[in-house]
PDB file of N, CA, C and O in Angstrom:
ATOM      1  N   PHE F   1      18.963  59.972 -72.531  1.00 34.00           N
ATOM      2  CA  PHE F   1      20.014  58.834 -72.371  1.00 34.00           C
ATOM      3  C   PHE F   1      19.657  57.667 -73.195  1.00 34.00           C
ATOM      4  O   PHE F   1      18.383  57.093 -72.956  1.00 34.00           O
ATOM      5  N   ARG F   2      20.452  57.578 -73.874  1.00 41.00           N
ATOM      6  CA  ARG F   2      20.072  56.119 -74.991  1.00 41.00           C
ATOM      7  C   ARG F   2      21.533  55.249 -74.512  1.00 41.00           C
ATOM      8  O   ARG F   2      22.499  55.709 -74.653  1.00 41.00           O
ATOM      9  N   ARG F   3      21.059  53.678 -74.646  1.00 45.00           N
ATOM     10  CA  ARG F   3      22.005  52.468 -74.284  1.00 45.00           C
ATOM     11  C   ARG F   3      21.696  51.815 -75.502  1.00 45.00           C
ATOM     12  O   ARG F   3      20.681  51.283 -75.460  1.00 45.00           O
ATOM     13  N   VAL F   4      22.668  51.381 -75.902  1.00 46.00           N
ATOM     14  CA  VAL F   4      22.702  50.230 -76.888  1.00 46.00           C
ATOM     15  C   VAL F   4      23.945  49.134 -76.650  1.00 46.00           C
ATOM     16  O   VAL F   4      25.162  49.333 -76.545  1.00 46.00           O
ATOM     17  N   LEU F   5      23.403  48.074 -76.502  1.00 45.00           N
ATOM     18  CA  LEU F   5      24.721  47.053 -75.594  1.00 45.00           C
ATOM     19  C   LEU F   5      24.854  46.037 -76.788  1.00 45.00           C
ATOM     20  O   LEU F   5      23.867  45.409 -77.487  1.00 45.00           O
ATOM     21  N   PHE F   6      26.266  45.840 -76.887  1.00 45.00           N
ATOM     22  CA  PHE F   6      26.413  44.568 -77.833  1.00 45.00           C
ATOM     23  C   PHE F   6      27.348  43.728 -76.817  1.00 45.00           C
ATOM     24  O   PHE F   6      27.595  43.617 -75.893  1.00 45.00           O
ATOM     25  N   ARG F   7      27.508  42.531 -77.385  1.00 50.00           N
ATOM     26  CA  ARG F   7      28.400  41.662 -76.485  1.00 50.00           C
ATOM     27  C   ARG F   7      29.411  41.817 -75.507  1.00 50.00           C
ATOM     28  O   ARG F   7      29.370  42.113 -74.511  1.00 50.00           O
ATOM     29  N   SER F   8      30.811  42.687 -76.073  1.00 55.00           N
ATOM     30  CA  SER F   8      31.179  43.436 -75.337  1.00 55.00           C
ATOM     31  C   SER F   8      31.675  44.578 -75.498  1.00 55.00           C
ATOM     32  O   SER F   8      32.426  45.254 -74.845  1.00 55.00           O
ATOM     33  N   ALA F   9      30.421  45.722 -75.912  1.00 57.00           N
ATOM     34  CA  ALA F   9      30.663  47.018 -75.935  1.00 57.00           C
ATOM     35  C   ALA F   9      29.280  47.536 -75.893  1.00 57.00           C
ATOM     36  O   ALA F   9      28.340  47.023 -75.688  1.00 57.00           O
ATOM     37  N   SER F  10      29.091  48.857 -75.358  1.00 63.00           N
ATOM     38  CA  SER F  10      28.335  49.497 -75.116  1.00 63.00           C
ATOM     39  C   SER F  10      28.374  51.036 -76.041  1.00 63.00           C
ATOM     40  O   SER F  10      29.527  51.455 -75.864  1.00 63.00           O
ATOM     41  N   ILE F  11      27.178  51.604 -76.423  1.00 67.00           N
ATOM     42  CA  ILE F  11      26.992  52.830 -76.994  1.00 67.00           C
ATOM     43  C   ILE F  11      26.163  53.369 -76.182  1.00 67.00           C
ATOM     44  O   ILE F  11      24.657  53.265 -76.072  1.00 67.00           O
ATOM     45  N   GLU F  12      26.402  54.821 -75.801  1.00 71.00           N
ATOM     46  CA  GLU F  12      25.497  55.127 -74.748  1.00 71.00           C
ATOM     47  C   GLU F  12      26.017  56.624 -74.832  1.00 71.00           C
ATOM     48  O   GLU F  12      27.135  57.129 -74.935  1.00 71.00           O
ATOM     49  N   ARG F  13      24.948  57.546 -74.648  1.00 75.00           N
ATOM     50  CA  ARG F  13      24.949  59.042 -74.454  1.00 75.00           C
ATOM     51  C   ARG F  13      25.460  59.239 -73.141  1.00 75.00           C
ATOM     52  O   ARG F  13      24.881  58.611 -72.191  1.00 75.00           O
ATOM     53  N   GLY F  14      26.519  60.168 -72.828  1.00 77.00           N
ATOM     54  CA  GLY F  14      26.725  60.523 -71.321  1.00 77.00           C
ATOM     55  C   GLY F  14      27.912  61.271 -71.581  1.00 77.00           C
ATOM     56  O   GLY F  14      28.080  62.195 -72.526  1.00 77.00           O
ATOM     57  N   ASP F  15      28.626  61.239 -70.308  1.00 80.00           N
ATOM     58  CA  ASP F  15      29.712  62.386 -70.437  1.00 80.00           C
ATOM     59  C   ASP F  15      31.221  61.917 -71.322  1.00 80.00           C
ATOM     60  O   ASP F  15      31.411  60.706 -70.722  1.00 80.00           O
ATOM     61  N   PRO F  16      31.400  62.527 -72.005  1.00 73.00           N
ATOM     62  CA  PRO F  16      32.630  61.950 -73.374  1.00 73.00           C
ATOM     63  C   PRO F  16      33.796  61.819 -72.512  1.00 73.00           C
ATOM     64  O   PRO F  16      34.500  60.985 -72.676  1.00 73.00           O
ATOM     65  N   LEU F  17      34.059  62.447 -71.572  1.00 78.00           N
ATOM     66  CA  LEU F  17      35.458  62.381 -70.406  1.00 78.00           C
ATOM     67  C   LEU F  17      35.496  60.966 -69.580  1.00 78.00           C
ATOM     68  O   LEU F  17      36.515  60.693 -69.416  1.00 78.00           O
ATOM     69  N   ALA F  18      34.258  60.520 -69.335  1.00 78.00           N
ATOM     70  CA  ALA F  18      34.170  58.777 -68.584  1.00 78.00           C
ATOM     71  C   ALA F  18      34.301  57.687 -69.826  1.00 78.00           C
ATOM     72  O   ALA F  18      34.305  56.714 -69.450  1.00 78.00           O
ATOM     73  N   ALA F  19      34.319  57.848 -71.351  1.00 77.00           N
ATOM     74  CA  ALA F  19      34.225  56.949 -72.053  1.00 77.00           C
ATOM     75  C   ALA F  19      35.610  56.521 -72.451  1.00 77.00           C
ATOM     76  O   ALA F  19      36.881  57.165 -72.161  1.00 77.00           O
ATOM     77  N   ASP F  20      35.752  55.027 -72.922  1.00 79.00           N
ATOM     78  CA  ASP F  20      36.835  54.698 -73.483  1.00 79.00           C
ATOM     79  C   ASP F  20      37.901  55.398 -74.587  1.00 79.00           C
ATOM     80  O   ASP F  20      38.739  55.624 -74.956  1.00 79.00           O
ATOM     81  N   ALA F  21      36.261  55.743 -75.378  1.00 81.00           N
ATOM     82  CA  ALA F  21      36.546  56.089 -76.799  1.00 81.00           C
ATOM     83  C   ALA F  21      35.323  56.938 -77.230  1.00 81.00           C
ATOM     84  O   ALA F  21      34.212  56.995 -76.852  1.00 81.00           O
ATOM     85  N   VAL F  22      35.594  57.685 -77.762  1.00 81.00           N
ATOM     86  CA  VAL F  22      34.328  59.096 -78.452  1.00 81.00           C
ATOM     87  C   VAL F  22      34.759  58.997 -79.748  1.00 81.00           C
ATOM     88  O   VAL F  22      35.891  59.114 -80.331  1.00 81.00           O
ATOM     89  N   VAL F  23      33.684  58.393 -80.596  1.00 83.00           N
ATOM     90  CA  VAL F  23      33.998  58.339 -81.816  1.00 83.00           C
ATOM     91  C   VAL F  23      32.698  59.481 -82.806  1.00 83.00           C
ATOM     92  O   VAL F  23      31.739  59.408 -82.205  1.00 83.00           O
ATOM     93  N   VAL F  24      33.242  60.247 -83.376  1.00 85.00           N
ATOM     94  CA  VAL F  24      32.079  61.445 -84.242  1.00 85.00           C
ATOM     95  C   VAL F  24      32.103  61.064 -85.582  1.00 85.00           C
ATOM     96  O   VAL F  24      33.216  61.368 -86.187  1.00 85.00           O
ATOM     97  N   LEU F  25      31.057  60.750 -86.097  1.00 86.00           N
ATOM     98  CA  LEU F  25      31.002  60.874 -87.649  1.00 86.00           C
ATOM     99  C   LEU F  25      29.337  60.937 -87.653  1.00 86.00           C
ATOM    100  O   LEU F  25      28.522  61.066 -86.975  1.00 86.00           O
ATOM    101  N   SER F  26      28.970  61.020 -89.159  1.00 87.00           N
ATOM    102  CA  SER F  26      27.626  61.506 -89.358  1.00 87.00           C
ATOM    103  C   SER F  26      26.916  60.237 -89.387  1.00 87.00           C
ATOM    104  O   SER F  26      27.252  59.182 -89.726  1.00 87.00           O
ATOM    105  N   TYR F  27      25.406  60.122 -89.362  1.00 85.00           N
ATOM    106  CA  TYR F  27      24.954  59.215 -89.580  1.00 85.00           C
ATOM    107  C   TYR F  27      24.726  58.265 -90.956  1.00 85.00           C
ATOM    108  O   TYR F  27      25.022  57.097 -90.933  1.00 85.00           O
ATOM    109  N   ARG F  28      25.057  59.144 -91.743  1.00 89.00           N
ATOM    110  CA  ARG F  28      25.267  58.837 -93.142  1.00 89.00           C
ATOM    111  C   ARG F  28      26.412  57.876 -93.181  1.00 89.00           C
ATOM    112  O   ARG F  28      26.763  56.529 -93.653  1.00 89.00           O
ATOM    113  N   ASP F  29      27.594  58.086 -92.580  1.00 89.00           N
ATOM    114  CA  ASP F  29      28.956  57.686 -92.600  1.00 89.00           C
ATOM    115  C   ASP F  29      28.718  56.385 -91.602  1.00 89.00           C
ATOM    116  O   ASP F  29      29.496  54.916 -91.818  1.00 89.00           O
ATOM    117  N   ALA F  30      28.149  56.355 -90.830  1.00 85.00           N
ATOM    118  CA  ALA F  30      27.868  55.196 -89.680  1.00 85.00           C
ATOM    119  C   ALA F  30      26.794  54.013 -90.520  1.00 85.00           C
ATOM    120  O   ALA F  30      27.513  52.869 -90.465  1.00 85.00           O
ATOM    121  N   GLU F  31      25.991  54.733 -91.297  1.00 87.00           N
ATOM    122  CA  GLU F  31      25.357  53.735 -92.155  1.00 87.00           C
ATOM    123  C   GLU F  31      26.294  52.881 -93.231  1.00 87.00           C
ATOM    124  O   GLU F  31      26.271  51.820 -93.364  1.00 87.00           O
ATOM    125  N   SER F  32      27.316  53.941 -93.968  1.00 91.00           N
ATOM    126  CA  SER F  32      28.098  53.345 -94.838  1.00 91.00           C
ATOM    127  C   SER F  32      29.444  51.988 -94.086  1.00 91.00           C
ATOM    128  O   SER F  32      29.738  51.117 -94.653  1.00 91.00           O
ATOM    129  N   LEU F  33      29.719  52.630 -92.910  1.00 87.00           N
ATOM    130  CA  LEU F  33      30.565  51.563 -92.546  1.00 87.00           C
ATOM    131  C   LEU F  33      29.801  50.461 -91.727  1.00 87.00           C
ATOM    132  O   LEU F  33      30.510  49.239 -92.142  1.00 87.00           O
ATOM    133  N   ALA F  34      28.488  50.386 -91.235  1.00 86.00           N
ATOM    134  CA  ALA F  34      27.807  49.120 -91.448  1.00 86.00           C
ATOM    135  C   ALA F  34      27.484  48.296 -92.328  1.00 86.00           C
ATOM    136  O   ALA F  34      27.660  47.039 -92.432  1.00 86.00           O
ATOM    137  N   THR F  35      27.328  48.886 -93.805  1.00 89.00           N
ATOM    138  CA  THR F  35      27.054  48.242 -94.949  1.00 89.00           C
ATOM    139  C   THR F  35      28.262  47.781 -95.576  1.00 89.00           C
ATOM    140  O   THR F  35      28.572  46.888 -96.582  1.00 89.00           O
ATOM    141  N   GLY F  36      29.762  48.434 -94.873  1.00 90.00           N
ATOM    142  CA  GLY F  36      30.805  48.137 -95.895  1.00 90.00           C
ATOM    143  C   GLY F  36      31.210  48.817 -96.768  1.00 90.00           C
ATOM    144  O   GLY F  36      32.265  48.516 -97.319  1.00 90.00           O
ATOM    145  N   SER F  37      30.675  49.570 -97.218  1.00 94.00           N
ATOM    146  CA  SER F  37      30.913  50.563 -98.375  1.00 94.00           C
ATOM    147  C   SER F  37      31.814  51.836 -97.774  1.00 94.00           C
ATOM    148  O   SER F  37      32.337  52.688 -98.820  1.00 94.00           O
ATOM    149  N   LEU F  38      32.160  51.905 -96.724  1.00 93.00           N
ATOM    150  CA  LEU F  38      33.264  52.644 -96.274  1.00 93.00           C
ATOM    151  C   LEU F  38      33.763  51.848 -95.117  1.00 93.00           C
ATOM    152  O   LEU F  38      33.331  51.251 -94.276  1.00 93.00           O
ATOM    153  N   ASP F  39      35.097  51.975 -95.006  1.00 91.00           N
ATOM    154  CA  ASP F  39      36.162  51.385 -94.188  1.00 91.00           C
ATOM    155  C   ASP F  39      36.393  52.468 -93.285  1.00 91.00           C
ATOM    156  O   ASP F  39      36.877  53.612 -93.515  1.00 91.00           O
ATOM    157  N   ALA F  40      36.741  52.139 -92.070  1.00 89.00           N
ATOM    158  CA  ALA F  40      37.064  53.247 -90.993  1.00 89.00           C
ATOM    159  C   ALA F  40      38.549  53.879 -91.391  1.00 89.00           C
ATOM    160  O   ALA F  40      38.546  55.023 -90.910  1.00 89.00           O
ATOM    161  N   ALA F  41      39.473  53.201 -91.873  1.00 91.00           N
ATOM    162  CA  ALA F  41      40.543  53.677 -92.417  1.00 91.00           C
ATOM    163  C   ALA F  41      40.623  54.794 -93.293  1.00 91.00           C
ATOM    164  O   ALA F  41      41.118  55.775 -92.991  1.00 91.00           O
ATOM    165  N   SER F  42      39.700  54.648 -94.137  1.00 94.00           N
ATOM    166  CA  SER F  42      39.539  55.609 -95.154  1.00 94.00           C
ATOM    167  C   SER F  42      38.982  56.493 -94.498  1.00 94.00           C
ATOM    168  O   SER F  42      39.105  58.110 -94.626  1.00 94.00           O
ATOM    169  N   ALA F  43      37.837  56.413 -93.507  1.00 93.00           N
ATOM    170  CA  ALA F  43      37.035  57.412 -92.856  1.00 93.00           C
ATOM    171  C   ALA F  43      37.968  58.426 -92.140  1.00 93.00           C
ATOM    172  O   ALA F  43      37.893  59.896 -92.005  1.00 93.00           O
ATOM    173  N   LEU F  44      38.857  57.859 -91.567  1.00 92.00           N
ATOM    174  CA  LEU F  44      39.642  58.543 -90.517  1.00 92.00           C
ATOM    175  C   LEU F  44      40.557  59.411 -91.387  1.00 92.00           C
ATOM    176  O   LEU F  44      40.964  60.357 -91.345  1.00 92.00           O
ATOM    177  N   ARG F  45      41.192  58.919 -92.641  1.00 95.00           N
ATOM    178  CA  ARG F  45      41.952  59.594 -93.379  1.00 95.00           C
ATOM    179  C   ARG F  45      41.400  60.711 -93.908  1.00 95.00           C
ATOM    180  O   ARG F  45      42.159  61.624 -94.118  1.00 95.00           O
ATOM    181  N   GLU F  46      40.069  60.657 -94.275  1.00 96.00           N
ATOM    182  CA  GLU F  46      39.310  61.698 -94.694  1.00 96.00           C
ATOM    183  C   GLU F  46      38.811  62.482 -94.098  1.00 96.00           C
ATOM    184  O   GLU F  46      38.075  63.425 -94.602  1.00 96.00           O
ATOM    185  N   GLY F  47      39.229  62.297 -92.743  1.00 95.00           N
ATOM    186  CA  GLY F  47      38.215  63.429 -91.831  1.00 95.00           C
ATOM    187  C   GLY F  47      37.134  63.194 -91.848  1.00 95.00           C
ATOM    188  O   GLY F  47      36.053  64.036 -90.786  1.00 95.00           O
ATOM    189  N   ARG F  48      36.180  61.983 -92.053  1.00 93.00           N
ATOM    190  CA  ARG F  48      34.669  61.826 -92.015  1.00 93.00           C
ATOM    191  C   ARG F  48      34.544  61.120 -90.658  1.00 93.00           C
ATOM    192  O   ARG F  48      33.198  61.110 -90.398  1.00 93.00           O
ATOM    193  N   LEU F  49      35.627  60.543 -90.122  1.00 91.00           N
ATOM    194  CA  LEU F  49      35.363  60.066 -88.686  1.00 91.00           C
ATOM    195  C   LEU F  49      36.436  60.590 -87.532  1.00 91.00           C
ATOM    196  O   LEU F  49      37.662  60.956 -88.184  1.00 91.00           O
ATOM    197  N   LYS F  50      36.158  60.661 -86.512  1.00 90.00           N
ATOM    198  CA  LYS F  50      37.072  61.167 -85.524  1.00 90.00           C
ATOM    199  C   LYS F  50      37.125  60.382 -84.537  1.00 90.00           C
ATOM    200  O   LYS F  50      35.915  60.106 -83.878  1.00 90.00           O
ATOM    201  N   LEU F  51      38.462  60.180 -83.919  1.00 88.00           N
ATOM    202  CA  LEU F  51      38.542  59.211 -82.757  1.00 88.00           C
ATOM    203  C   LEU F  51      39.310  60.052 -81.932  1.00 88.00           C
ATOM    204  O   LEU F  51      40.414  60.263 -82.053  1.00 88.00           O
ATOM    205  N   ARG F  52      38.471  59.734 -80.486  1.00 86.00           N
ATOM    206  CA  ARG F  52      39.517  60.049 -79.252  1.00 86.00           C
ATOM    207  C   ARG F  52      39.516  58.818 -78.131  1.00 86.00           C
ATOM    208  O   ARG F  52      38.296  58.777 -78.143  1.00 86.00           O
ATOM    209  N   GLY F  53      40.654  58.186 -78.191  1.00 85.00           N
ATOM    210  CA  GLY F  53      40.551  57.481 -76.706  1.00 85.00           C
ATOM    211  C   GLY F  53      41.442  56.221 -77.396  1.00 85.00           C
ATOM    212  O   GLY F  53      42.174  56.322 -78.203  1.00 85.00           O
ATOM    213  N   ASP F  54      40.775  55.192 -76.716  1.00 86.00           N
ATOM    214  CA  ASP F  54      40.966  53.854 -77.176  1.00 86.00           C
ATOM    215  C   ASP F  54      41.126  53.450 -78.963  1.00 86.00           C
ATOM    216  O   ASP F  54      39.713  53.155 -79.248  1.00 86.00           O
ATOM    217  N   ALA F  55      41.663  53.254 -79.688  1.00 86.00           N
ATOM    218  CA  ALA F  55      41.653  52.629 -80.941  1.00 86.00           C
ATOM    219  C   ALA F  55      41.279  51.523 -81.160  1.00 86.00           C
ATOM    220  O   ALA F  55      40.379  51.476 -82.141  1.00 86.00           O
ATOM    221  N   SER F  56      40.762  50.294 -80.172  1.00 85.00           N
ATOM    222  CA  SER F  56      40.375  49.371 -80.246  1.00 85.00           C
ATOM    223  C   SER F  56      38.957  49.422 -80.102  1.00 85.00           C
ATOM    224  O   SER F  56      38.331  48.425 -81.006  1.00 85.00           O
ATOM    225  N   ALA F  57      38.561  50.598 -79.787  1.00 79.00           N
ATOM    226  CA  ALA F  57      37.030  50.565 -79.535  1.00 79.00           C
ATOM    227  C   ALA F  57      36.292  50.890 -80.695  1.00 79.00           C
ATOM    228  O   ALA F  57      35.314  50.410 -81.120  1.00 79.00           O
ATOM    229  N   LEU F  58      37.274  51.148 -81.959  1.00 80.00           N
ATOM    230  CA  LEU F  58      36.488  51.613 -83.104  1.00 80.00           C
ATOM    231  C   LEU F  58      36.489  50.195 -83.985  1.00 80.00           C
ATOM    232  O   LEU F  58      35.489  49.854 -84.181  1.00 80.00           O
ATOM    233  N   VAL F  59      37.266  49.665 -83.725  1.00 82.00           N
ATOM    234  CA  VAL F  59      37.091  47.988 -84.214  1.00 82.00           C
ATOM    235  C   VAL F  59      36.085  47.539 -83.822  1.00 82.00           C
ATOM    236  O   VAL F  59      34.891  46.639 -84.470  1.00 82.00           O
ATOM    237  N   THR F  60      35.841  47.461 -82.339  1.00 80.00           N
ATOM    238  CA  THR F  60      34.501  46.635 -81.938  1.00 80.00           C
ATOM    239  C   THR F  60      33.182  47.652 -82.359  1.00 80.00           C
ATOM    240  O   THR F  60      32.286  46.762 -82.463  1.00 80.00           O
ATOM    241  N   MET F  61      33.151  48.867 -82.319  1.00 78.00           N
ATOM    242  CA  MET F  61      31.905  49.470 -82.787  1.00 78.00           C
ATOM    243  C   MET F  61      31.787  49.007 -84.246  1.00 78.00           C
ATOM    244  O   MET F  61      30.508  48.813 -84.464  1.00 78.00           O
ATOM    245  N   VAL F  62      32.796  49.120 -85.209  1.00 80.00           N
ATOM    246  CA  VAL F  62      32.434  48.869 -86.675  1.00 80.00           C
ATOM    247  C   VAL F  62      31.944  47.209 -86.489  1.00 80.00           C
ATOM    248  O   VAL F  62      30.940  46.906 -87.207  1.00 80.00           O
ATOM    249  N   ASN F  63      32.710  46.366 -85.919  1.00 79.00           N
ATOM    250  CA  ASN F  63      31.946  44.678 -85.944  1.00 79.00           C
ATOM    251  C   ASN F  63      30.278  44.970 -85.488  1.00 79.00           C
ATOM    252  O   ASN F  63      29.889  44.170 -86.138  1.00 79.00           O
ATOM    253  N   ALA F  64      30.551  45.702 -84.453  1.00 76.00           N
ATOM    254  CA  ALA F  64      28.783  45.659 -83.702  1.00 76.00           C
ATOM    255  C   ALA F  64      27.946  46.300 -84.773  1.00 76.00           C
ATOM    256  O   ALA F  64      26.668  45.815 -85.083  1.00 76.00           O
ATOM    257  N   LEU F  65      28.560  47.351 -85.731  1.00 75.00           N
ATOM    258  CA  LEU F  65      27.235  47.973 -86.187  1.00 75.00           C
ATOM    259  C   LEU F  65      26.985  46.779 -87.668  1.00 75.00           C
ATOM    260  O   LEU F  65      25.967  46.950 -88.393  1.00 75.00           O
ATOM    261  N   ARG F  66      28.137  45.958 -88.250  1.00 77.00           N
ATOM    262  CA  ARG F  66      27.992  45.224 -89.211  1.00 77.00           C
ATOM    263  C   ARG F  66      26.813  43.895 -88.848  1.00 77.00           C
ATOM    264  O   ARG F  66      26.743  43.077 -89.689  1.00 77.00           O
ATOM    265  N   ARG F  67      26.640  43.459 -87.593  1.00 73.00           N
ATOM    266  CA  ARG F  67      25.842  42.528 -87.162  1.00 73.00           C
ATOM    267  C   ARG F  67      24.130  42.700 -87.619  1.00 73.00           C
ATOM    268  O   ARG F  67      23.838  43.976 -87.283  1.00 73.00           O
TER     269      ARG F  67
END
């Protein structure tokens, strides 16, 4: 179990059915989102990022990665 807390979001391992959103992407793509060399819209369009649930959670996650 790993939990990472940000101001208004948390990222943790657990039951995906209980999550507001589930985001699946590679570590390399997460790094690229964090550095700004990949934007979330392109990643979604290209199939490099999968999202299920609340799409606003993706914005929160990307902003948290960039801190």
